PDB file of C-alpha atoms in Angstrom:
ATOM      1  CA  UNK A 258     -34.878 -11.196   5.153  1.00  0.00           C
ATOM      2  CA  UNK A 259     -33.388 -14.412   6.235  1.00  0.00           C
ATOM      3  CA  UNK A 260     -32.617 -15.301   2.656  1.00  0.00           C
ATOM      4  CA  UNK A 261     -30.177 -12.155   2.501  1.00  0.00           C
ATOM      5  CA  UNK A 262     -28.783 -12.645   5.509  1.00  0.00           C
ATOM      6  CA  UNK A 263     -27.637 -16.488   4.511  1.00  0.00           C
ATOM      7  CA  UNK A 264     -26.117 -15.163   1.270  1.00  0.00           C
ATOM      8  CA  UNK A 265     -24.024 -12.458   3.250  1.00  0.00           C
ATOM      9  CA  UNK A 266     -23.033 -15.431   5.654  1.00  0.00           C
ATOM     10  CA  UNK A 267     -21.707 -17.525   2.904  1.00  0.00           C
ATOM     11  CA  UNK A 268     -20.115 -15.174   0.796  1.00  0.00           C
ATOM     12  CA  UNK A 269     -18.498 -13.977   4.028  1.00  0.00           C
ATOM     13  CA  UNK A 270     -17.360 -17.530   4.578  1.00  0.00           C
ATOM     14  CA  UNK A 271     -16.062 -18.089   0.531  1.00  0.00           C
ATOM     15  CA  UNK A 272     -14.267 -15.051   1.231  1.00  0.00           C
ATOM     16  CA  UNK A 273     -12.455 -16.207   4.502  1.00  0.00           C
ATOM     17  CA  UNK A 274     -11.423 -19.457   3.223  1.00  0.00           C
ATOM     18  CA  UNK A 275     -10.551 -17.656  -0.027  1.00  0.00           C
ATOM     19  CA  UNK A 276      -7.880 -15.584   2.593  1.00  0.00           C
ATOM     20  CA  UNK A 277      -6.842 -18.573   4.348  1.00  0.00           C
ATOM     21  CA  UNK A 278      -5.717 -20.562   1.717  1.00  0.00           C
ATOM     22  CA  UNK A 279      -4.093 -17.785  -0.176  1.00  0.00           C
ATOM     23  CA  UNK A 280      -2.012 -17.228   3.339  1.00  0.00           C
ATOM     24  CA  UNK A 281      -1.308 -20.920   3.229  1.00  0.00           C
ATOM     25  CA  UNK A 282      -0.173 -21.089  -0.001  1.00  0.00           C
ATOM     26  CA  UNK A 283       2.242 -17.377   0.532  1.00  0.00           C
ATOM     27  CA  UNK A 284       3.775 -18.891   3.857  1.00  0.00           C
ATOM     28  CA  UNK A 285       4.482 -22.006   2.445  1.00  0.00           C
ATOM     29  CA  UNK A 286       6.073 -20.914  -0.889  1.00  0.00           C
ATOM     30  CA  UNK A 287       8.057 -18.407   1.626  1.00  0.00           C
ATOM     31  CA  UNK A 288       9.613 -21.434   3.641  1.00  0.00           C
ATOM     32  CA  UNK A 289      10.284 -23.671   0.682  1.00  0.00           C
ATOM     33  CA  UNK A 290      12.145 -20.387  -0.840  1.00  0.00           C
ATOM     34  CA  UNK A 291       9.486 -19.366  -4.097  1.00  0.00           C
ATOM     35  CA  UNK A 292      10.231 -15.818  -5.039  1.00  0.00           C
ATOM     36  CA  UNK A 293       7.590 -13.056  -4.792  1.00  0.00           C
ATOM     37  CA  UNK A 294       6.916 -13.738  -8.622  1.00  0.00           C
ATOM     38  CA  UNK A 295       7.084 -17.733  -7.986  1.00  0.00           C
ATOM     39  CA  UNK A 296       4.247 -17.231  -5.825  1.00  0.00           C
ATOM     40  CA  UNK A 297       1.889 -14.793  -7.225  1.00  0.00           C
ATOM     41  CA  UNK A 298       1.963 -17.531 -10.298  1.00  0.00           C
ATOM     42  CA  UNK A 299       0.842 -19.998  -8.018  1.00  0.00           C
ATOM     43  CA  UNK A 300      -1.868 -18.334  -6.225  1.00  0.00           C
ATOM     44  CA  UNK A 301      -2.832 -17.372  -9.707  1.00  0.00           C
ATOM     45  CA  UNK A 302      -3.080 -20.582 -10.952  1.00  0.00           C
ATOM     46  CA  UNK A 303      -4.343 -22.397  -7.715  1.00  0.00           C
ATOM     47  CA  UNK A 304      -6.884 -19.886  -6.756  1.00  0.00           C
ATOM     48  CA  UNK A 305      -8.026 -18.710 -10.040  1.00  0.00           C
ATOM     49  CA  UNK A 306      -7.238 -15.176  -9.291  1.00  0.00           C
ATOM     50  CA  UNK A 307      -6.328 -12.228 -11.910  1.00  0.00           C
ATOM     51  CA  UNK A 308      -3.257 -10.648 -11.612  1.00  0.00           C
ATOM     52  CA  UNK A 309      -4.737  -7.429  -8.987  1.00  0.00           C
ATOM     53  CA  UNK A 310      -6.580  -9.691  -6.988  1.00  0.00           C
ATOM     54  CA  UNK A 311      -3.041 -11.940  -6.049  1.00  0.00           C
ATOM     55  CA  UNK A 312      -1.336  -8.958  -5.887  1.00  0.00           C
ATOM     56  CA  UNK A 313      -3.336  -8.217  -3.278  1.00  0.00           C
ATOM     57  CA  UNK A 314      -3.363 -10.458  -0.805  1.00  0.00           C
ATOM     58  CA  UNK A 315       0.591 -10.748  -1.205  1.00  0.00           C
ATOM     59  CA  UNK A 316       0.638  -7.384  -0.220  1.00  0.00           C
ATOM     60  CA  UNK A 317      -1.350  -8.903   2.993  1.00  0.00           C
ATOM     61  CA  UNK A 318       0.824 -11.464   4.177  1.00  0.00           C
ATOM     62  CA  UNK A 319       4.205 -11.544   2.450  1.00  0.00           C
ATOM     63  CA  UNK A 320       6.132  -9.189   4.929  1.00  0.00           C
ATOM     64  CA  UNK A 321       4.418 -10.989   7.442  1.00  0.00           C
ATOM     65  CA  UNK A 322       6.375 -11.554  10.558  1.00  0.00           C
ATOM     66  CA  UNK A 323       6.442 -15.241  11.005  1.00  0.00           C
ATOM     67  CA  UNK A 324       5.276 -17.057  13.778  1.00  0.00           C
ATOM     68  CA  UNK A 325       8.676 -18.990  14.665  1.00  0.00           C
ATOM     69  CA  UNK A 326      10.197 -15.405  14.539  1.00  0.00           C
ATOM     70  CA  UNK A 327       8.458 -14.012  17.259  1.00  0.00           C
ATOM     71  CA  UNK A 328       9.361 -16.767  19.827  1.00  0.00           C
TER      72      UNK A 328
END
């Protein structure tokens, strides 16, 4: 039972730093001006993601407020 529990642990992990990054990447093409398209190509390419699967997680963060906003 340990065994499964380890593989849920790191896939959990894979898939956190899979979100971080891709949040890196949209914020930063956001302050250096990339359009919506400019981006999705670039987590595309940097992430190896398909087209849904960067769709996706600009749907997640690229309305996000930003932090500087909110101060």
């Amino acid at each position: 039972m340990c065994d499964l529990s380890d593989r849920y642990r790191v896939e959990d992990e894979a898939r956190g730093e899979a979100r971080g990054e891709a949040r890196g990447i949209i914020c930063f093409a956001k302050d250096i001006n990339y359009t919506y398209e400019e981006t999705k190509a670039k987590l595309k390419q940097r992430l190896n993601l398909n087209d849904d699967e960067a769709e996706s997680y600009l749907k997640m963060y690229w309305d996000e407020k930003d932090e500087k906003d909110e101060k």
